[in-house]
PDB file of C-alpha atoms in Angstrom:
ATOM      1  CA  MET A  74      -0.048  -0.485   0.131  1.00 57.00           C
ATOM      2  CA  ASP A  75       2.713   2.484   0.991  1.00 78.00           C
ATOM      3  CA  GLU A  76       4.438   1.674  -2.548  1.00 84.00           C
ATOM      4  CA  GLN A  77       1.363   2.261  -4.160  1.00 90.00           C
ATOM      5  CA  PHE A  78       0.919   5.616  -3.009  1.00 90.00           C
ATOM      6  CA  GLU A  79       4.457   6.662  -2.999  1.00 90.00           C
ATOM      7  CA  LYS A  80       4.221   5.417  -7.014  1.00 92.00           C
ATOM      8  CA  ARG A  81       0.770   7.782  -7.272  1.00 94.00           C
ATOM      9  CA  LEU A  82       2.853  11.122  -5.945  1.00 94.00           C
ATOM     10  CA  LEU A  83       6.001  10.454  -8.213  1.00 94.00           C
ATOM     11  CA  ASP A  84       2.960   9.980 -11.119  1.00 95.00           C
ATOM     12  CA  LEU A  85       2.352  13.334 -10.103  1.00 95.00           C
ATOM     13  CA  ALA A  86       5.700  15.232  -9.565  1.00 94.00           C
ATOM     14  CA  ASN A  87       6.203  13.752 -13.069  1.00 94.00           C
ATOM     15  CA  GLN A  88       3.121  15.399 -14.622  1.00 95.00           C
ATOM     16  CA  SER A  89       4.670  18.267 -13.382  1.00 94.00           C
ATOM     17  CA  ARG A  90       7.884  18.893 -14.903  1.00 91.00           C
ATOM     18  CA  MET A  91       6.673  17.520 -17.851  1.00 92.00           C
ATOM     19  CA  LYS A  92       3.660  19.829 -18.526  1.00 92.00           C
ATOM     20  CA  ASN A  93       5.431  22.355 -16.441  1.00 91.00           C
ATOM     21  CA  ILE A  94       2.425  22.964 -14.413  1.00 91.00           C
ATOM     22  CA  VAL A  95       1.419  23.210 -10.707  1.00 93.00           C
ATOM     23  CA  ILE A  96      -0.486  19.589 -10.023  1.00 95.00           C
ATOM     24  CA  PHE A  97      -2.117  19.214  -6.547  1.00 97.00           C
ATOM     25  CA  SER A  98      -2.723  15.826  -4.928  1.00 97.00           C
ATOM     26  CA  ASP A  99      -5.718  15.397  -2.659  1.00 97.00           C
ATOM     27  CA  PHE A 100      -5.542  15.606   0.836  1.00 98.00           C
ATOM     28  CA  LEU A 101      -2.964  13.276   2.620  1.00 96.00           C
ATOM     29  CA  ASN A 102      -3.522  11.713   6.290  1.00 92.00           C
ATOM     30  CA  LEU A 103      -0.729  12.140   8.652  1.00 88.00           C
ATOM     31  CA  ASN A 104       0.373   8.323   7.588  1.00 86.00           C
ATOM     32  CA  GLU A 105       0.274   9.679   3.539  1.00 91.00           C
ATOM     33  CA  LEU A 106       1.779  12.763   4.658  1.00 90.00           C
ATOM     34  CA  HIS A 107       4.483  10.774   7.148  1.00 86.00           C
ATOM     35  CA  ILE A 108       5.384   8.743   3.744  1.00 88.00           C
ATOM     36  CA  PHE A 109       5.770  12.144   1.736  1.00 91.00           C
ATOM     37  CA  HIS A 110       7.916  13.398   4.492  1.00 86.00           C
ATOM     38  CA  SER A 111       9.743  10.253   4.876  1.00 84.00           C
ATOM     39  CA  ASN A 112      11.050  10.383   0.573  1.00 85.00           C
ATOM     40  CA  PHE A 113      10.553  13.753   0.057  1.00 81.00           C
ATOM     41  CA  GLN A 114      14.413  13.046  -1.733  1.00 86.00           C
ATOM     42  CA  LYS A 115      12.872  11.327  -4.520  1.00 89.00           C
ATOM     43  CA  PHE A 116      10.750  14.526  -5.416  1.00 88.00           C
ATOM     44  CA  SER A 117      13.649  16.747  -5.670  1.00 87.00           C
ATOM     45  CA  PHE A 118      13.421  17.014  -9.037  1.00 88.00           C
ATOM     46  CA  VAL A 119      10.021  19.493  -8.864  1.00 89.00           C
ATOM     47  CA  LYS A 120       9.660  21.847  -6.238  1.00 90.00           C
ATOM     48  CA  TRP A 121       6.760  21.181  -3.796  1.00 92.00           C
ATOM     49  CA  LYS A 122       4.602  23.268  -0.844  1.00 92.00           C
ATOM     50  CA  ILE A 123       1.874  21.859   1.406  1.00 93.00           C
ATOM     51  CA  SER A 124      -1.125  23.320   2.665  1.00 93.00           C
ATOM     52  CA  GLY A 125      -4.803  22.492   4.400  1.00 93.00           C
ATOM     53  CA  GLY A 126      -6.004  25.534   4.095  1.00 91.00           C
ATOM     54  CA  TYR A 127      -5.064  27.009   7.550  1.00 87.00           C
ATOM     55  CA  GLU A 128      -1.758  26.890  10.112  1.00 80.00           C
ATOM     56  CA  PHE A 129      -1.374  23.404  11.422  1.00 80.00           C
ATOM     57  CA  ALA A 130      -4.212  21.997   9.445  1.00 88.00           C
ATOM     58  CA  GLU A 131      -3.676  17.831   9.722  1.00 89.00           C
ATOM     59  CA  ARG A 132      -4.997  16.509   6.020  1.00 94.00           C
ATOM     60  CA  GLN A 133      -2.976  18.555   3.329  1.00 95.00           C
ATOM     61  CA  ILE A 134      -2.281  18.838   0.057  1.00 97.00           C
ATOM     62  CA  VAL A 135       0.761  18.683  -1.780  1.00 96.00           C
ATOM     63  CA  ALA A 136       1.591  21.041  -4.517  1.00 95.00           C
ATOM     64  CA  PHE A 137       4.264  19.960  -7.172  1.00 94.00           C
ATOM     65  CA  ILE A 138       5.570  23.143  -8.561  1.00 91.00           C
ATOM     66  CA  PRO A 139       7.917  22.406 -11.992  1.00 88.00           C
ATOM     67  CA  ASP A 140      11.205  24.509 -12.324  1.00 80.00           C
ATOM     68  CA  ALA A 141       9.910  26.635 -15.321  1.00 70.00           C
ATOM     69  CA  PHE A 142       6.924  27.679 -12.611  1.00 69.00           C
ATOM     70  CA  CYS A 143       9.400  29.020  -9.993  1.00 59.00           C
ATOM     71  CA  LEU A 144      11.745  30.589 -12.828  1.00 52.00           C
ATOM     72  CA  TYR A 145       9.363  32.913 -14.431  1.00 50.00           C
ATOM     73  CA  GLU A 146       6.192  33.373 -11.483  1.00 50.00           C
ATOM     74  CA  GLU A 147       8.578  33.390  -8.504  1.00 51.00           C
ATOM     75  CA  GLU A 148       6.371  35.805  -6.797  1.00 47.00           C
ATOM     76  CA  LYS A 149       3.139  34.194  -7.629  1.00 59.00           C
ATOM     77  CA  GLU A 150       1.573  32.480  -4.212  1.00 74.00           C
ATOM     78  CA  ILE A 151       0.431  29.136  -4.831  1.00 83.00           C
ATOM     79  CA  SER A 152      -3.658  28.801  -5.109  1.00 89.00           C
ATOM     80  CA  PHE A 153      -4.513  25.735  -3.563  1.00 94.00           C
ATOM     81  CA  PRO A 154      -7.781  23.839  -4.864  1.00 96.00           C
ATOM     82  CA  ILE A 155      -9.340  23.919  -1.253  1.00 95.00           C
ATOM     83  CA  THR A 156     -13.293  25.004  -0.940  1.00 96.00           C
ATOM     84  CA  VAL A 157     -14.216  25.848   2.591  1.00 95.00           C
ATOM     85  CA  LEU A 158     -17.644  25.287   3.646  1.00 96.00           C
ATOM     86  CA  GLU A 159     -19.655  26.304   6.469  1.00 94.00           C
ATOM     87  CA  ILE A 160     -22.226  24.354   7.991  1.00 96.00           C
ATOM     88  CA  LYS A 161     -24.728  25.343  10.414  1.00 94.00           C
ATOM     89  CA  PRO A 162     -27.918  24.370  11.432  1.00 95.00           C
ATOM     90  CA  CYS A 163     -31.659  25.979  10.178  1.00 93.00           C
ATOM     91  CA  SER A 164     -32.686  26.193  14.053  1.00 90.00           C
ATOM     92  CA  LEU A 165     -30.177  26.586  16.744  1.00 85.00           C
ATOM     93  CA  ARG A 166     -32.839  25.963  19.554  1.00 86.00           C
ATOM     94  CA  PHE A 167     -33.970  22.360  17.657  1.00 84.00           C
ATOM     95  CA  ALA A 168     -30.428  21.499  16.847  1.00 88.00           C
ATOM     96  CA  GLU A 169     -28.538  18.231  18.234  1.00 89.00           C
ATOM     97  CA  SER A 170     -24.728  18.612  20.035  1.00 90.00           C
ATOM     98  CA  LEU A 171     -22.838  17.716  16.551  1.00 92.00           C
ATOM     99  CA  THR A 172     -19.509  16.413  16.734  1.00 89.00           C
ATOM    100  CA  HIS A 173     -16.611  16.433  14.041  1.00 90.00           C
ATOM    101  CA  ARG A 174     -17.963  12.171  13.617  1.00 92.00           C
ATOM    102  CA  ASP A 175     -21.417  13.119  13.227  1.00 95.00           C
ATOM    103  CA  TYR A 176     -20.278  16.124  10.351  1.00 96.00           C
ATOM    104  CA  LEU A 177     -17.833  13.460   8.694  1.00 96.00           C
ATOM    105  CA  GLY A 178     -20.385  10.760   8.796  1.00 96.00           C
ATOM    106  CA  ALA A 179     -22.820  12.928   6.959  1.00 97.00           C
ATOM    107  CA  VAL A 180     -20.444  14.135   4.447  1.00 97.00           C
ATOM    108  CA  LEU A 181     -18.866  10.546   3.827  1.00 97.00           C
ATOM    109  CA  ASN A 182     -22.578   9.306   3.168  1.00 97.00           C
ATOM    110  CA  LEU A 183     -23.274  11.240   0.311  1.00 97.00           C
ATOM    111  CA  GLY A 184     -20.766   8.798  -1.060  1.00 97.00           C
ATOM    112  CA  ILE A 185     -17.619  11.131  -1.627  1.00 97.00           C
ATOM    113  CA  ASP A 186     -14.010   9.766  -1.100  1.00 97.00           C
ATOM    114  CA  ARG A 187     -12.292  11.036   2.473  1.00 97.00           C
ATOM    115  CA  SER A 188      -9.309  12.542   0.159  1.00 97.00           C
ATOM    116  CA  LYS A 189     -11.791  15.148  -0.942  1.00 98.00           C
ATOM    117  CA  ILE A 190     -12.256  16.246   2.520  1.00 98.00           C
ATOM    118  CA  GLY A 191      -9.854  17.712   4.608  1.00 97.00           C
ATOM    119  CA  ASP A 192     -10.258  19.247   8.334  1.00 94.00           C
ATOM    120  CA  ILE A 193     -13.321  19.989   9.311  1.00 93.00           C
ATOM    121  CA  LEU A 194     -13.333  22.154  12.567  1.00 90.00           C
ATOM    122  CA  THR A 195     -15.989  22.464  14.709  1.00 88.00           C
ATOM    123  CA  GLU A 196     -17.770  25.021  17.650  1.00 84.00           C
ATOM    124  CA  GLU A 197     -21.095  25.498  18.989  1.00 83.00           C
ATOM    125  CA  GLY A 198     -23.500  25.983  16.179  1.00 88.00           C
ATOM    126  CA  ARG A 199     -21.458  25.803  13.035  1.00 90.00           C
ATOM    127  CA  ALA A 200     -18.632  23.616  11.900  1.00 92.00           C
ATOM    128  CA  LEU A 201     -15.978  24.744   8.611  1.00 93.00           C
ATOM    129  CA  LEU A 202     -15.323  22.076   6.773  1.00 96.00           C
ATOM    130  CA  PHE A 203     -12.298  22.016   4.246  1.00 96.00           C
ATOM    131  CA  CYS A 204     -12.314  20.358   0.756  1.00 97.00           C
ATOM    132  CA  LYS A 205     -11.760  19.789  -2.589  1.00 97.00           C
ATOM    133  CA  PRO A 206     -13.878  22.345  -5.214  1.00 97.00           C
ATOM    134  CA  SER A 207     -14.631  18.968  -6.695  1.00 97.00           C
ATOM    135  CA  VAL A 208     -16.875  17.895  -4.533  1.00 98.00           C
ATOM    136  CA  LYS A 209     -18.914  21.256  -3.443  1.00 97.00           C
ATOM    137  CA  ASP A 210     -21.485  20.994  -5.370  1.00 97.00           C
ATOM    138  CA  ILE A 211     -22.758  17.907  -4.012  1.00 97.00           C
ATOM    139  CA  ILE A 212     -21.939  18.913  -0.314  1.00 98.00           C
ATOM    140  CA  CYS A 213     -24.005  21.909  -0.791  1.00 97.00           C
ATOM    141  CA  ARG A 214     -27.139  20.135  -3.070  1.00 96.00           C
ATOM    142  CA  GLU A 215     -27.516  17.044  -0.862  1.00 97.00           C
ATOM    143  CA  LEU A 216     -26.269  17.681   2.879  1.00 97.00           C
ATOM    144  CA  CYS A 217     -29.209  18.114   4.223  1.00 95.00           C
ATOM    145  CA  ARG A 218     -28.680  16.871   7.466  1.00 95.00           C
ATOM    146  CA  VAL A 219     -26.803  15.803   9.964  1.00 96.00           C
ATOM    147  CA  ARG A 220     -27.743  13.096  12.056  1.00 94.00           C
ATOM    148  CA  HIS A 221     -31.633  14.759  13.187  1.00 94.00           C
ATOM    149  CA  THR A 222     -30.773  18.298  12.542  1.00 94.00           C
ATOM    150  CA  THR A 223     -31.456  20.209   9.190  1.00 95.00           C
ATOM    151  CA  VAL A 224     -28.513  21.853   8.021  1.00 96.00           C
ATOM    152  CA  SER A 225     -27.688  25.365   5.863  1.00 96.00           C
ATOM    153  CA  ILE A 226     -24.669  25.071   3.946  1.00 96.00           C
ATOM    154  CA  ARG A 227     -22.588  28.248   2.794  1.00 93.00           C
ATOM    155  CA  GLU A 228     -19.172  28.934   0.513  1.00 93.00           C
ATOM    156  CA  THR A 229     -16.761  31.108   2.288  1.00 88.00           C
ATOM    157  CA  VAL A 230     -14.035  33.109   1.123  1.00 73.00           C
ATOM    158  CA  GLU A 231     -10.506  33.729   2.724  1.00 59.00           C
ATOM    159  CA  GLU A 232     -11.019  37.253   4.199  1.00 58.00           C
ATOM    160  CA  GLN A 233     -14.339  35.862   5.899  1.00 61.00           C
ATOM    161  CA  ILE A 234     -13.373  32.453   7.814  1.00 68.00           C
ATOM    162  CA  GLU A 235     -12.679  32.941  11.455  1.00 69.00           C
ATOM    163  CA  ILE A 236     -10.690  29.383  12.409  1.00 70.00           C
ATOM    164  CA  PRO A 237     -12.041  28.042  15.511  1.00 65.00           C
ATOM    165  CA  ILE A 238      -9.483  26.230  17.149  1.00 69.00           C
ATOM    166  CA  ARG A 239      -9.816  25.989  20.973  1.00 72.00           C
ATOM    167  CA  LYS A 240      -6.445  25.484  22.738  1.00 79.00           C
ATOM    168  CA  GLU A 241      -6.567  23.760  26.392  1.00 85.00           C
ATOM    169  CA  LYS A 242      -3.805  24.738  28.522  1.00 91.00           C
ATOM    170  CA  ILE A 243      -2.032  22.145  30.704  1.00 91.00           C
ATOM    171  CA  GLN A 244       0.854  21.865  32.855  1.00 92.00           C
ATOM    172  CA  GLY A 245       2.187  18.734  34.616  1.00 89.00           C
ATOM    173  CA  SER A 246       5.742  17.544  35.316  1.00 91.00           C
ATOM    174  CA  VAL A 247       7.442  14.674  34.238  1.00 90.00           C
ATOM    175  CA  SER A 248      10.788  12.636  34.509  1.00 90.00           C
ATOM    176  CA  SER A 249      11.732  13.968  31.009  1.00 90.00           C
ATOM    177  CA  VAL A 250      10.683  15.009  27.826  1.00 92.00           C
ATOM    178  CA  ARG A 251      10.196  11.462  26.306  1.00 92.00           C
ATOM    179  CA  LEU A 252       7.575  11.384  24.108  1.00 94.00           C
ATOM    180  CA  ASP A 253       5.501   8.635  25.860  1.00 91.00           C
ATOM    181  CA  ALA A 254       5.936  11.131  29.196  1.00 91.00           C
ATOM    182  CA  VAL A 255       4.675  13.872  27.398  1.00 93.00           C
ATOM    183  CA  ILE A 256       1.623  12.113  25.691  1.00 93.00           C
ATOM    184  CA  SER A 257       0.734  10.793  28.867  1.00 91.00           C
ATOM    185  CA  GLN A 258       0.290  14.246  30.471  1.00 92.00           C
ATOM    186  CA  ALA A 259      -2.187  15.338  27.369  1.00 90.00           C
ATOM    187  CA  PHE A 260      -4.302  12.363  27.086  1.00 89.00           C
ATOM    188  CA  PRO A 261      -5.878  10.210  30.156  1.00 83.00           C
ATOM    189  CA  GLY A 262      -4.168   7.220  30.305  1.00 76.00           C
ATOM    190  CA  SER A 263      -0.631   5.886  32.033  1.00 76.00           C
ATOM    191  CA  ARG A 264       2.915   6.671  30.504  1.00 75.00           C
ATOM    192  CA  SER A 265       3.077   2.814  29.330  1.00 78.00           C
ATOM    193  CA  SER A 266      -0.509   2.966  28.074  1.00 80.00           C
ATOM    194  CA  MET A 267       0.762   5.562  25.437  1.00 84.00           C
ATOM    195  CA  THR A 268       3.616   3.209  24.263  1.00 87.00           C
ATOM    196  CA  ALA A 269       1.240   1.322  22.659  1.00 88.00           C
ATOM    197  CA  PHE A 270       0.002   3.794  20.883  1.00 89.00           C
ATOM    198  CA  ILE A 271       3.377   4.840  19.544  1.00 92.00           C
ATOM    199  CA  GLU A 272       4.345   1.258  18.841  1.00 91.00           C
ATOM    200  CA  SER A 273       1.467   0.876  16.898  1.00 91.00           C
ATOM    201  CA  GLY A 274       2.171   4.045  14.499  1.00 89.00           C
ATOM    202  CA  LYS A 275      -0.528   6.164  15.534  1.00 89.00           C
ATOM    203  CA  VAL A 276       1.584   8.877  16.731  1.00 92.00           C
ATOM    204  CA  PHE A 277       3.054  12.049  14.559  1.00 91.00           C
ATOM    205  CA  VAL A 278       5.440  14.804  15.464  1.00 91.00           C
ATOM    206  CA  ASN A 279       5.142  17.252  12.997  1.00 85.00           C
ATOM    207  CA  GLY A 280       3.410  15.357  10.466  1.00 82.00           C
ATOM    208  CA  LYS A 281       6.661  12.975  10.633  1.00 84.00           C
ATOM    209  CA  MET A 282       5.298   8.606  12.029  1.00 88.00           C
ATOM    210  CA  ILE A 283       7.429   8.189  15.394  1.00 92.00           C
ATOM    211  CA  LEU A 284       7.440   4.365  16.706  1.00 91.00           C
ATOM    212  CA  SER A 285      10.316   5.640  19.435  1.00 92.00           C
ATOM    213  CA  ASN A 286       8.904   6.121  23.006  1.00 89.00           C
ATOM    214  CA  GLY A 287      11.935   7.521  23.864  1.00 90.00           C
ATOM    215  CA  TYR A 288      11.504  10.191  21.181  1.00 93.00           C
ATOM    216  CA  HIS A 289      12.786  13.821  22.400  1.00 93.00           C
ATOM    217  CA  LEU A 290      10.432  16.640  21.758  1.00 93.00           C
ATOM    218  CA  LYS A 291      11.443  19.959  20.851  1.00 93.00           C
ATOM    219  CA  GLU A 292       9.301  23.368  21.880  1.00 93.00           C
ATOM    220  CA  ASN A 293       6.209  23.897  19.690  1.00 90.00           C
ATOM    221  CA  ASP A 294       6.329  20.818  18.779  1.00 92.00           C
ATOM    222  CA  ILE A 295       2.783  19.301  17.323  1.00 91.00           C
ATOM    223  CA  ILE A 296       1.900  16.216  18.088  1.00 92.00           C
ATOM    224  CA  SER A 297      -1.313  13.971  16.874  1.00 91.00           C
ATOM    225  CA  VAL A 298      -2.511  10.928  18.232  1.00 91.00           C
ATOM    226  CA  ARG A 299      -4.235   9.393  15.826  1.00 85.00           C
ATOM    227  CA  GLY A 300      -8.421   8.713  18.015  1.00 79.00           C
ATOM    228  CA  MET A 301      -6.955  11.156  20.485  1.00 84.00           C
ATOM    229  CA  GLY A 302      -6.433  14.310  19.597  1.00 85.00           C
ATOM    230  CA  ARG A 303      -3.446  16.810  19.129  1.00 88.00           C
ATOM    231  CA  PHE A 304      -1.680  19.177  20.989  1.00 92.00           C
ATOM    232  CA  GLN A 305       1.822  21.323  21.153  1.00 92.00           C
ATOM    233  CA  TYR A 306       4.343  20.970  23.317  1.00 94.00           C
ATOM    234  CA  MET A 307       5.046  24.735  24.826  1.00 94.00           C
ATOM    235  CA  GLY A 308       8.281  23.467  26.249  1.00 93.00           C
ATOM    236  CA  GLU A 309      10.009  23.410  29.863  1.00 93.00           C
ATOM    237  CA  ILE A 310       8.625  26.241  32.732  1.00 92.00           C
ATOM    238  CA  SER A 311      11.668  24.884  35.343  1.00 91.00           C
ATOM    239  CA  LYS A 312      12.907  21.530  37.245  1.00 89.00           C
ATOM    240  CA  THR A 313      12.264  21.132  40.794  1.00 84.00           C
ATOM    241  CA  LYS A 314      14.630  20.277  43.529  1.00 83.00           C
ATOM    242  CA  LYS A 315      13.736  16.284  42.513  1.00 83.00           C
ATOM    243  CA  GLY A 316      14.812  16.861  39.202  1.00 85.00           C
ATOM    244  CA  ARG A 317      10.958  16.655  37.540  1.00 92.00           C
ATOM    245  CA  ILE A 318      10.478  18.999  34.785  1.00 92.00           C
ATOM    246  CA  LEU A 319       7.506  21.137  34.844  1.00 93.00           C
ATOM    247  CA  ILE A 320       6.085  20.889  31.312  1.00 93.00           C
ATOM    248  CA  SER A 321       3.493  23.377  29.087  1.00 95.00           C
ATOM    249  CA  LEU A 322       1.195  21.772  26.901  1.00 94.00           C
ATOM    250  CA  GLU A 323      -1.424  23.206  24.714  1.00 91.00           C
ATOM    251  CA  LYS A 324      -4.258  21.024  23.472  1.00 88.00           C
ATOM    252  CA  TYR A 325      -6.077  21.347  20.585  1.00 81.00           C
ATOM    253  CA  SER A 326     -10.344  20.748  21.424  1.00 68.00           C
TER     254      SER A 326
END
């Protein structure tokens, strides 16, 4: 599967070089982004950029950029094919409390491939859905309900987007800034229980899969744990007399 995916990306990169145009991938998940970053040297014959539509996006699109484009349009910003849809209950009074899973399930039930959908950011009363323009019309036309809640959808423009990112500040003490120790501060569970997540390839630091429990984090690293969530390691605050380290995290909620 990994080889197939890598071959597909190489094909896109080759198309970009041969046609002298920018070629975009679909939205890549964390594991696919890890494969890309781990093999980026194989794509050295083109330049590339990634974006998910906003800073710290988890699912992102890769843009392969030919040398000719860079040479003649150096100042031009790459415009990624990302549409942002705002989904809101038609009546807040009768709306259910909807989660990320509810919105995603409703969209996928339309028969849309997951790779066409980026992040879904939720807050009370609405969700922002990042998607490829090719699926915008079917979502706007066909998505009428999320669970039992009737919803309305409108496309937003970049200048109007207010990203609903909420962060919970967490402080705790660890014996070291090893990955397993820090994760146990962010999520419920013991340090040993976090080992299973790491060893099974469910933990990513700045988009790269980390399989070592002893990996030492650096200030401002973004850690994603599949099925649990993600947080940013803000750094050390102080050390106790017994040698433990007081650390600060910001957990995305």
